[in-house]
Amino acid sequence: MELATNYMGLELRNPLVASASPLSHTVDGVRRLADAGVGAIVLHSLFEEQLREQAGLNDRLIDAGTESFAESLSYFPSAVEEEPGPRQHLSLLERAAAAVDVPVIGSVNGVTPGGWTDYARAMQDAGASAIELNIYYLPGDPSTPGRDVEQRYVEVLQRVKDAVTVPVAVKLGPYFSSTGEIALRLDDAGADALVLFNRFLQPTIDPETLAVVPSVALSSPVDALLPQRWIALLRGRVRAALAATSGVEDSADVARYLLAGADVVMTASALLRHGPEHATVLLDGLSAWMAHKGFESVDELRGMLSVPPGTDAAAYERAGYVSGLRTANVRAYRAW
Ligand SMILES: Cc1cc2nc3c(=O)[nH]c(=O)nc-3n(C[C@H](O)[C@H](O)[C@H](O)COP(=O)(O)O)c2cc1C
C-alpha cells in the first residue's frame, strides 16, 4: 500500500499530519506522534502577542540596532530562558526537529503584517521544514471592510514568504464573503499550502457566574463537512497544496478528505481525545479501507470526488444543498 505523499514539496511517508495542539508542547509529545506513524507534525503555535511581549523586553535589554529576532535571542539573560515564549518555542522546535525523522512544521499565530514575521525566519533556522501561518483574525470592529481583512492575510503571507526559503502554508478560517476568492489570492501571493479550516475558539457565557469564560471544545466529524466541500471545490483550481483540518475522528474521515482532494489530512482533537497512538489506528484503518476498495496508492484516490474542473461550482453547490435539504425534509416528515 503506497501512502507516500508530497505536501508542498515535503516528502511524507503518509498523508496524516498531527496539527498544532498541546500534544506538541514537549519533545516527548512530538516523539510519540512520530512513533505513532504520522507523516509530519505541526508544532503548537507561538502567538504574535508572545512575540511582542518578548520583543518589548528585548528592546529594553539589548542595544538598539539588533534587527534580527533570531540574533537577539542569544542576548537574553538566563532568567528569561525558563519563561514560555519565543526562546522556549524555538528551543522546542530545534530539539523536536532533531528528535524525529519526519518533517516538523513551525507555526505562528498572528494577525498583523508586522516585524514578528522575522520569527518565521528564526523557525526556519531552528530546523522547521516549513512554516504554517495561523492567521487568526476576527475583525471585531463592525466597520472593518471585508477587503481590508483579506488584504491583511495576503500581506502577512507576503512578508513571511520574503523572510524564508522553506514552504509556507496559510491556515485560515471559513468566514469570508468569498472563501474561494481569498484562497485564489493567497495562491497567487505564493502560498505553498492552504490549511482549511481553522476552528475559532470563541469564549462562551456562563449564566451562573454571569461571566464570559474561555471555551475550548474538541471537534466532532460534523465539523469536517465545510472544509471537505471547500477542498473538493478548490482541488485543481489552486496550485497550492490543500491540507484538511477539522473533524477527523476515524479513518473514514481521513478517506473522505482524501477523496475530496486533500493532499494531507490533519488531526488534533481525535489525538487529544484518544492519545497520540490513535494516529496508528487512523493509518491502519486507511490502509485496510484502501485494500478493501482496491486502491494501491493514495495518489490514485486523491480528489476522486472533487468538483470536476469546468463545473459551475456555484450551481453544483446549490444543487447539493437543495437535494440535501429535500432528503432531510423527507426524513423529518417520515419520522414525524
Ligand atoms: C486544545 C487545542 C489547541 C490548539 N492549538 C493550536 C495552535 O497552537 N495552533 C494552531 O494553528 N491550531 C491549534 N489548534 C487547532 C488544531 O490544530 C486544528 O486545526 C483544529 O482543532 C481542527 O482540527 P481537529 O478537528 O482535528 O481538532 C488547537 C486545537 C485545540 C483543540
PDB file of N, CA, C and O and ligand atoms in Angstrom, residues 17-25 42-47 89 107-109 132-136 171 195-201 216-221 223-224 244-249 257 266-273, ligand 1:
ATOM      1  N   VAL A  17      -1.191  14.142   9.157  1.00  0.00           N
ATOM      2  CA  VAL A  17      -0.342  15.141   9.818  1.00  0.00           C
ATOM      3  C   VAL A  17      -0.960  15.492  11.170  1.00  0.00           C
ATOM      4  O   VAL A  17      -2.170  15.719  11.267  1.00  0.00           O
ATOM      5  N   ALA A  18      -0.111  15.502  12.189  1.00  0.00           N
ATOM      6  CA  ALA A  18      -0.586  15.946  13.505  1.00  0.00           C
ATOM      7  C   ALA A  18      -0.620  17.467  13.476  1.00  0.00           C
ATOM      8  O   ALA A  18       0.423  18.105  13.329  1.00  0.00           O
ATOM      9  N   SER A  19      -1.813  18.050  13.573  1.00  0.00           N
ATOM     10  CA  SER A  19      -1.866  19.510  13.514  1.00  0.00           C
ATOM     11  C   SER A  19      -1.544  20.096  14.880  1.00  0.00           C
ATOM     12  O   SER A  19      -1.487  19.384  15.885  1.00  0.00           O
ATOM     13  N   ALA A  20      -1.331  21.408  14.886  1.00  0.00           N
ATOM     14  CA  ALA A  20      -0.875  22.090  16.096  1.00  0.00           C
ATOM     15  C   ALA A  20      -1.833  21.831  17.256  1.00  0.00           C
ATOM     16  O   ALA A  20      -3.046  21.990  17.116  1.00  0.00           O
ATOM     17  N   SER A  21      -1.281  21.425  18.371  1.00  0.00           N
ATOM     18  CA  SER A  21      -2.100  21.171  19.564  1.00  0.00           C
ATOM     19  C   SER A  21      -1.176  21.046  20.765  1.00  0.00           C
ATOM     20  O   SER A  21       0.047  20.982  20.609  1.00  0.00           O
ATOM     21  N   PRO A  22      -1.734  20.946  21.965  1.00  0.00           N
ATOM     22  CA  PRO A  22      -0.875  20.788  23.141  1.00  0.00           C
ATOM     23  C   PRO A  22      -0.040  19.508  23.115  1.00  0.00           C
ATOM     24  O   PRO A  22       0.900  19.372  23.892  1.00  0.00           O
ATOM     25  N   LEU A  23      -0.352  18.567  22.208  1.00  0.00           N
ATOM     26  CA  LEU A  23       0.443  17.337  22.136  1.00  0.00           C
ATOM     27  C   LEU A  23       1.872  17.629  21.689  1.00  0.00           C
ATOM     28  O   LEU A  23       2.770  16.825  21.911  1.00  0.00           O
ATOM     29  N   SER A  24       2.063  18.765  21.033  1.00  0.00           N
ATOM     30  CA  SER A  24       3.425  19.097  20.597  1.00  0.00           C
ATOM     31  C   SER A  24       4.045  20.169  21.495  1.00  0.00           C
ATOM     32  O   SER A  24       4.869  20.950  21.052  1.00  0.00           O
ATOM     33  N   HIS A  25       3.651  20.157  22.754  1.00  0.00           N
ATOM     34  CA  HIS A  25       4.242  21.115  23.701  1.00  0.00           C
ATOM     35  C   HIS A  25       5.583  20.629  24.250  1.00  0.00           C
ATOM     36  O   HIS A  25       6.302  21.386  24.885  1.00  0.00           O
ATOM     37  N   VAL A  42       2.906  19.451  13.029  1.00  0.00           N
ATOM     38  CA  VAL A  42       2.915  20.917  13.148  1.00  0.00           C
ATOM     39  C   VAL A  42       3.043  21.236  14.631  1.00  0.00           C
ATOM     40  O   VAL A  42       2.219  20.787  15.446  1.00  0.00           O
ATOM     41  N   LEU A  43       4.073  21.980  14.951  1.00  0.00           N
ATOM     42  CA  LEU A  43       4.277  22.347  16.355  1.00  0.00           C
ATOM     43  C   LEU A  43       3.196  23.329  16.791  1.00  0.00           C
ATOM     44  O   LEU A  43       2.682  24.085  15.964  1.00  0.00           O
ATOM     45  N   HIS A  44       2.856  23.341  18.078  1.00  0.00           N
ATOM     46  CA  HIS A  44       1.873  24.313  18.565  1.00  0.00           C
ATOM     47  C   HIS A  44       2.356  25.728  18.235  1.00  0.00           C
ATOM     48  O   HIS A  44       3.556  25.973  18.135  1.00  0.00           O
ATOM     49  N   SER A  45       1.416  26.648  18.069  1.00  0.00           N
ATOM     50  CA  SER A  45       1.785  27.989  17.579  1.00  0.00           C
ATOM     51  C   SER A  45       2.400  28.860  18.661  1.00  0.00           C
ATOM     52  O   SER A  45       2.015  28.787  19.831  1.00  0.00           O
ATOM     53  N   LEU A  46       3.287  29.702  18.199  1.00  0.00           N
ATOM     54  CA  LEU A  46       3.678  30.833  19.030  1.00  0.00           C
ATOM     55  C   LEU A  46       2.750  31.979  18.642  1.00  0.00           C
ATOM     56  O   LEU A  46       2.474  32.180  17.456  1.00  0.00           O
ATOM     57  N   PHE A  47       2.248  32.712  19.620  1.00  0.00           N
ATOM     58  CA  PHE A  47       1.317  33.804  19.333  1.00  0.00           C
ATOM     59  C   PHE A  47       2.072  35.106  19.127  1.00  0.00           C
ATOM     60  O   PHE A  47       3.065  35.368  19.799  1.00  0.00           O
ATOM     61  N   HIS A  89       9.998  28.369  22.593  1.00  0.00           N
ATOM     62  CA  HIS A  89       9.354  27.810  21.409  1.00  0.00           C
ATOM     63  C   HIS A  89      10.400  27.396  20.370  1.00  0.00           C
ATOM     64  O   HIS A  89      10.340  26.295  19.805  1.00  0.00           O
ATOM     65  N   SER A 107       4.810  26.803  13.588  1.00  0.00           N
ATOM     66  CA  SER A 107       3.553  27.542  13.419  1.00  0.00           C
ATOM     67  C   SER A 107       3.562  28.841  14.210  1.00  0.00           C
ATOM     68  O   SER A 107       3.973  28.865  15.371  1.00  0.00           O
ATOM     69  N   VAL A 108       3.108  29.908  13.556  1.00  0.00           N
ATOM     70  CA  VAL A 108       2.920  31.179  14.264  1.00  0.00           C
ATOM     71  C   VAL A 108       1.476  31.622  14.088  1.00  0.00           C
ATOM     72  O   VAL A 108       0.882  31.442  13.028  1.00  0.00           O
ATOM     73  N   ASN A 109       0.952  32.189  15.134  1.00  0.00           N
ATOM     74  CA  ASN A 109      -0.432  32.655  15.133  1.00  0.00           C
ATOM     75  C   ASN A 109      -0.390  34.173  15.218  1.00  0.00           C
ATOM     76  O   ASN A 109      -0.057  34.733  16.264  1.00  0.00           O
ATOM     77  N   GLU A 132       3.812  27.237   9.080  1.00  0.00           N
ATOM     78  CA  GLU A 132       2.352  27.344   8.941  1.00  0.00           C
ATOM     79  C   GLU A 132       1.921  28.636   9.622  1.00  0.00           C
ATOM     80  O   GLU A 132       2.201  28.851  10.800  1.00  0.00           O
ATOM     81  N   LEU A 133       1.249  29.485   8.846  1.00  0.00           N
ATOM     82  CA  LEU A 133       0.761  30.752   9.394  1.00  0.00           C
ATOM     83  C   LEU A 133      -0.684  30.571   9.802  1.00  0.00           C
ATOM     84  O   LEU A 133      -1.549  30.374   8.947  1.00  0.00           O
ATOM     85  N   ASN A 134      -0.910  30.641  11.079  1.00  0.00           N
ATOM     86  CA  ASN A 134      -2.277  30.524  11.576  1.00  0.00           C
ATOM     87  C   ASN A 134      -2.786  31.949  11.737  1.00  0.00           C
ATOM     88  O   ASN A 134      -2.531  32.603  12.737  1.00  0.00           O
ATOM     89  N   ILE A 135      -3.459  32.447  10.688  1.00  0.00           N
ATOM     90  CA  ILE A 135      -3.903  33.849  10.718  1.00  0.00           C
ATOM     91  C   ILE A 135      -5.278  33.887  11.375  1.00  0.00           C
ATOM     92  O   ILE A 135      -6.290  33.653  10.732  1.00  0.00           O
ATOM     93  N   TYR A 136      -5.237  34.147  12.662  1.00  0.00           N
ATOM     94  CA  TYR A 136      -6.447  34.063  13.483  1.00  0.00           C
ATOM     95  C   TYR A 136      -6.951  35.481  13.713  1.00  0.00           C
ATOM     96  O   TYR A 136      -6.606  36.135  14.680  1.00  0.00           O
ATOM     97  N   LYS A 171      -3.047  28.872   7.256  1.00  0.00           N
ATOM     98  CA  LYS A 171      -4.221  28.239   7.871  1.00  0.00           C
ATOM     99  C   LYS A 171      -5.260  29.339   8.055  1.00  0.00           C
ATOM    100  O   LYS A 171      -4.991  30.341   8.697  1.00  0.00           O
ATOM    101  N   VAL A 195      -4.457  25.587   4.514  1.00  0.00           N
ATOM    102  CA  VAL A 195      -4.910  24.658   5.551  1.00  0.00           C
ATOM    103  C   VAL A 195      -6.329  25.059   5.914  1.00  0.00           C
ATOM    104  O   VAL A 195      -6.575  26.149   6.436  1.00  0.00           O
ATOM    105  N   LEU A 196      -7.293  24.175   5.594  1.00  0.00           N
ATOM    106  CA  LEU A 196      -8.714  24.526   5.709  1.00  0.00           C
ATOM    107  C   LEU A 196      -9.398  23.595   6.696  1.00  0.00           C
ATOM    108  O   LEU A 196      -9.371  22.394   6.508  1.00  0.00           O
ATOM    109  N   PHE A 197     -10.033  24.107   7.685  1.00  0.00           N
ATOM    110  CA  PHE A 197     -10.117  25.463   8.157  1.00  0.00           C
ATOM    111  C   PHE A 197      -9.714  25.512   9.623  1.00  0.00           C
ATOM    112  O   PHE A 197      -9.956  24.534  10.348  1.00  0.00           O
ATOM    113  N   ASN A 198      -9.253  26.649  10.014  1.00  0.00           N
ATOM    114  CA  ASN A 198      -9.024  26.864  11.435  1.00  0.00           C
ATOM    115  C   ASN A 198     -10.361  26.838  12.182  1.00  0.00           C
ATOM    116  O   ASN A 198     -11.377  27.252  11.629  1.00  0.00           O
ATOM    117  N   ARG A 199     -10.362  26.348  13.384  1.00  0.00           N
ATOM    118  CA  ARG A 199     -11.582  26.426  14.209  1.00  0.00           C
ATOM    119  C   ARG A 199     -11.374  27.551  15.208  1.00  0.00           C
ATOM    120  O   ARG A 199     -10.394  27.561  15.938  1.00  0.00           O
ATOM    121  N   PHE A 200     -12.288  28.498  15.202  1.00  0.00           N
ATOM    122  CA  PHE A 200     -12.132  29.619  16.126  1.00  0.00           C
ATOM    123  C   PHE A 200     -12.685  29.236  17.486  1.00  0.00           C
ATOM    124  O   PHE A 200     -13.805  28.722  17.589  1.00  0.00           O
ATOM    125  N   LEU A 201     -11.871  29.440  18.492  1.00  0.00           N
ATOM    126  CA  LEU A 201     -12.283  29.053  19.841  1.00  0.00           C
ATOM    127  C   LEU A 201     -12.836  30.285  20.568  1.00  0.00           C
ATOM    128  O   LEU A 201     -12.127  30.956  21.309  1.00  0.00           O
ATOM    129  N   VAL A 216     -12.830  25.789  25.154  1.00  0.00           N
ATOM    130  CA  VAL A 216     -12.015  25.015  24.219  1.00  0.00           C
ATOM    131  C   VAL A 216     -12.728  23.691  24.002  1.00  0.00           C
ATOM    132  O   VAL A 216     -12.640  22.777  24.813  1.00  0.00           O
ATOM    133  N   ALA A 217     -13.489  23.618  22.918  1.00  0.00           N
ATOM    134  CA  ALA A 217     -14.235  22.389  22.648  1.00  0.00           C
ATOM    135  C   ALA A 217     -13.504  21.591  21.578  1.00  0.00           C
ATOM    136  O   ALA A 217     -13.018  22.157  20.603  1.00  0.00           O
ATOM    137  N   LEU A 218     -13.415  20.290  21.781  1.00  0.00           N
ATOM    138  CA  LEU A 218     -12.840  19.442  20.745  1.00  0.00           C
ATOM    139  C   LEU A 218     -13.874  19.296  19.624  1.00  0.00           C
ATOM    140  O   LEU A 218     -15.075  19.467  19.842  1.00  0.00           O
ATOM    141  N   SER A 219     -13.397  18.966  18.457  1.00  0.00           N
ATOM    142  CA  SER A 219     -14.302  18.912  17.299  1.00  0.00           C
ATOM    143  C   SER A 219     -15.049  17.584  17.229  1.00  0.00           C
ATOM    144  O   SER A 219     -14.742  16.641  17.965  1.00  0.00           O
ATOM    145  N   SER A 220     -16.004  17.522  16.324  1.00  0.00           N
ATOM    146  CA  SER A 220     -16.671  16.254  16.024  1.00  0.00           C
ATOM    147  C   SER A 220     -16.737  16.134  14.498  1.00  0.00           C
ATOM    148  O   SER A 220     -16.527  17.134  13.784  1.00  0.00           O
ATOM    149  N   PRO A 221     -17.032  14.941  13.946  1.00  0.00           N
ATOM    150  CA  PRO A 221     -16.971  14.758  12.492  1.00  0.00           C
ATOM    151  C   PRO A 221     -17.825  15.743  11.690  1.00  0.00           C
ATOM    152  O   PRO A 221     -17.501  16.041  10.539  1.00  0.00           O
ATOM    153  N   ASP A 223     -17.867  18.771  11.924  1.00  0.00           N
ATOM    154  CA  ASP A 223     -17.018  19.925  11.616  1.00  0.00           C
ATOM    155  C   ASP A 223     -16.221  19.737  10.331  1.00  0.00           C
ATOM    156  O   ASP A 223     -15.612  20.678   9.829  1.00  0.00           O
ATOM    157  N   ALA A 224     -16.203  18.511   9.840  1.00  0.00           N
ATOM    158  CA  ALA A 224     -15.425  18.249   8.618  1.00  0.00           C
ATOM    159  C   ALA A 224     -16.188  18.630   7.350  1.00  0.00           C
ATOM    160  O   ALA A 224     -15.588  18.760   6.287  1.00  0.00           O
ATOM    161  N   ALA A 244      -6.341  19.398   4.964  1.00  0.00           N
ATOM    162  CA  ALA A 244      -7.649  19.392   5.621  1.00  0.00           C
ATOM    163  C   ALA A 244      -7.446  19.392   7.128  1.00  0.00           C
ATOM    164  O   ALA A 244      -6.640  18.624   7.645  1.00  0.00           O
ATOM    165  N   THR A 245      -8.171  20.255   7.817  1.00  0.00           N
ATOM    166  CA  THR A 245      -8.150  20.188   9.278  1.00  0.00           C
ATOM    167  C   THR A 245      -9.559  20.456   9.787  1.00  0.00           C
ATOM    168  O   THR A 245     -10.247  21.344   9.289  1.00  0.00           O
ATOM    169  N   SER A 246     -10.002  19.650  10.705  1.00  0.00           N
ATOM    170  CA  SER A 246     -11.295  19.712  11.417  1.00  0.00           C
ATOM    171  C   SER A 246     -12.083  18.427  11.258  1.00  0.00           C
ATOM    172  O   SER A 246     -12.374  18.002  10.127  1.00  0.00           O
ATOM    173  N   GLY A 247     -12.406  17.857  12.410  1.00  0.00           N
ATOM    174  CA  GLY A 247     -13.406  16.799  12.447  1.00  0.00           C
ATOM    175  C   GLY A 247     -12.963  15.400  12.111  1.00  0.00           C
ATOM    176  O   GLY A 247     -13.809  14.538  11.890  1.00  0.00           O
ATOM    177  N   VAL A 248     -11.641  15.133  12.086  1.00  0.00           N
ATOM    178  CA  VAL A 248     -11.216  13.750  11.810  1.00  0.00           C
ATOM    179  C   VAL A 248     -11.294  12.944  13.104  1.00  0.00           C
ATOM    180  O   VAL A 248     -10.602  13.232  14.066  1.00  0.00           O
ATOM    181  N   GLU A 249     -12.152  11.964  13.115  1.00  0.00           N
ATOM    182  CA  GLU A 249     -12.280  11.109  14.285  1.00  0.00           C
ATOM    183  C   GLU A 249     -11.832   9.680  13.962  1.00  0.00           C
ATOM    184  O   GLU A 249     -11.167   9.035  14.749  1.00  0.00           O
ATOM    185  N   TYR A 257     -11.701  13.052   3.268  1.00  0.00           N
ATOM    186  CA  TYR A 257     -10.915  14.242   2.905  1.00  0.00           C
ATOM    187  C   TYR A 257     -10.017  13.960   1.700  1.00  0.00           C
ATOM    188  O   TYR A 257      -9.850  14.816   0.828  1.00  0.00           O
ATOM    189  N   MET A 266      -5.110  16.548   8.446  1.00  0.00           N
ATOM    190  CA  MET A 266      -4.570  16.844   9.769  1.00  0.00           C
ATOM    191  C   MET A 266      -5.543  16.413  10.853  1.00  0.00           C
ATOM    192  O   MET A 266      -6.752  16.338  10.627  1.00  0.00           O
ATOM    193  N   THR A 267      -5.005  16.154  12.019  1.00  0.00           N
ATOM    194  CA  THR A 267      -5.865  15.785  13.141  1.00  0.00           C
ATOM    195  C   THR A 267      -5.286  16.294  14.451  1.00  0.00           C
ATOM    196  O   THR A 267      -4.078  16.268  14.648  1.00  0.00           O
ATOM    197  N   ALA A 268      -6.169  16.798  15.295  1.00  0.00           N
ATOM    198  CA  ALA A 268      -5.746  17.272  16.624  1.00  0.00           C
ATOM    199  C   ALA A 268      -6.711  16.729  17.681  1.00  0.00           C
ATOM    200  O   ALA A 268      -6.301  15.993  18.586  1.00  0.00           O
ATOM    201  N   SER A 269      -8.009  17.052  17.552  1.00  0.00           N
ATOM    202  CA  SER A 269      -8.975  16.661  18.591  1.00  0.00           C
ATOM    203  C   SER A 269      -8.965  15.161  18.857  1.00  0.00           C
ATOM    204  O   SER A 269      -8.974  14.724  20.012  1.00  0.00           O
ATOM    205  N   ALA A 270      -8.943  14.362  17.784  1.00  0.00           N
ATOM    206  CA  ALA A 270      -9.002  12.906  17.978  1.00  0.00           C
ATOM    207  C   ALA A 270      -7.768  12.417  18.733  1.00  0.00           C
ATOM    208  O   ALA A 270      -7.856  11.500  19.564  1.00  0.00           O
ATOM    209  N   LEU A 271      -6.620  13.030  18.457  1.00  0.00           N
ATOM    210  CA  LEU A 271      -5.395  12.613  19.145  1.00  0.00           C
ATOM    211  C   LEU A 271      -5.405  13.085  20.593  1.00  0.00           C
ATOM    212  O   LEU A 271      -4.853  12.429  21.473  1.00  0.00           O
ATOM    213  N   LEU A 272      -6.046  14.226  20.826  1.00  0.00           N
ATOM    214  CA  LEU A 272      -6.169  14.687  22.220  1.00  0.00           C
ATOM    215  C   LEU A 272      -7.145  13.781  22.981  1.00  0.00           C
ATOM    216  O   LEU A 272      -6.938  13.457  24.144  1.00  0.00           O
ATOM    217  N   ARG A 273      -8.189  13.370  22.281  1.00  0.00           N
ATOM    218  CA  ARG A 273      -9.232  12.552  22.922  1.00  0.00           C
ATOM    219  C   ARG A 273      -8.729  11.133  23.214  1.00  0.00           C
ATOM    220  O   ARG A 273      -8.990  10.596  24.281  1.00  0.00           O
TER     221      ARG A 273
HETATM  222  C1  LIG B   1      -6.546  22.466  22.575  1.00  0.00           C
HETATM  223  C2  LIG B   1      -6.229  22.910  21.168  1.00  0.00           C
HETATM  224  C3  LIG B   1      -5.097  23.673  20.926  1.00  0.00           C
HETATM  225  C4  LIG B   1      -4.815  24.106  19.624  1.00  0.00           C
HETATM  226  N1  LIG B   1      -3.698  24.859  19.395  1.00  0.00           N
HETATM  227  C5  LIG B   1      -3.436  25.282  18.134  1.00  0.00           C
HETATM  228  C6  LIG B   1      -2.275  26.043  17.849  1.00  0.00           C
HETATM  229  O1  LIG B   1      -1.441  26.311  18.711  1.00  0.00           O
HETATM  230  N2  LIG B   1      -2.104  26.473  16.581  1.00  0.00           N
HETATM  231  C7  LIG B   1      -2.980  26.173  15.566  1.00  0.00           C
HETATM  232  O2  LIG B   1      -2.753  26.566  14.418  1.00  0.00           O
HETATM  233  N3  LIG B   1      -4.062  25.420  15.807  1.00  0.00           N
HETATM  234  C8  LIG B   1      -4.306  24.980  17.047  1.00  0.00           C
HETATM  235  N4  LIG B   1      -5.404  24.208  17.286  1.00  0.00           N
HETATM  236  C9  LIG B   1      -6.294  23.875  16.148  1.00  0.00           C
HETATM  237  C10 LIG B   1      -5.959  22.485  15.603  1.00  0.00           C
HETATM  238  O3  LIG B   1      -4.644  22.418  15.095  1.00  0.00           O
HETATM  239  C11 LIG B   1      -6.928  22.068  14.498  1.00  0.00           C
HETATM  240  O4  LIG B   1      -6.730  22.874  13.357  1.00  0.00           O
HETATM  241  C12 LIG B   1      -8.392  22.193  14.919  1.00  0.00           C
HETATM  242  O5  LIG B   1      -8.586  21.738  16.231  1.00  0.00           O
HETATM  243  C13 LIG B   1      -9.279  21.382  13.982  1.00  0.00           C
HETATM  244  O6  LIG B   1      -8.827  20.047  13.886  1.00  0.00           O
HETATM  245  P1  LIG B   1      -9.439  18.843  14.753  1.00  0.00           P
HETATM  246  O7  LIG B   1     -10.879  18.797  14.451  1.00  0.00           O
HETATM  247  O8  LIG B   1      -8.683  17.636  14.284  1.00  0.00           O
HETATM  248  O9  LIG B   1      -9.186  19.186  16.174  1.00  0.00           O
HETATM  249  C14 LIG B   1      -5.689  23.754  18.567  1.00  0.00           C
HETATM  250  C15 LIG B   1      -6.811  22.956  18.825  1.00  0.00           C
HETATM  251  C16 LIG B   1      -7.071  22.528  20.106  1.00  0.00           C
HETATM  252  C17 LIG B   1      -8.291  21.666  20.334  1.00  0.00           C
END
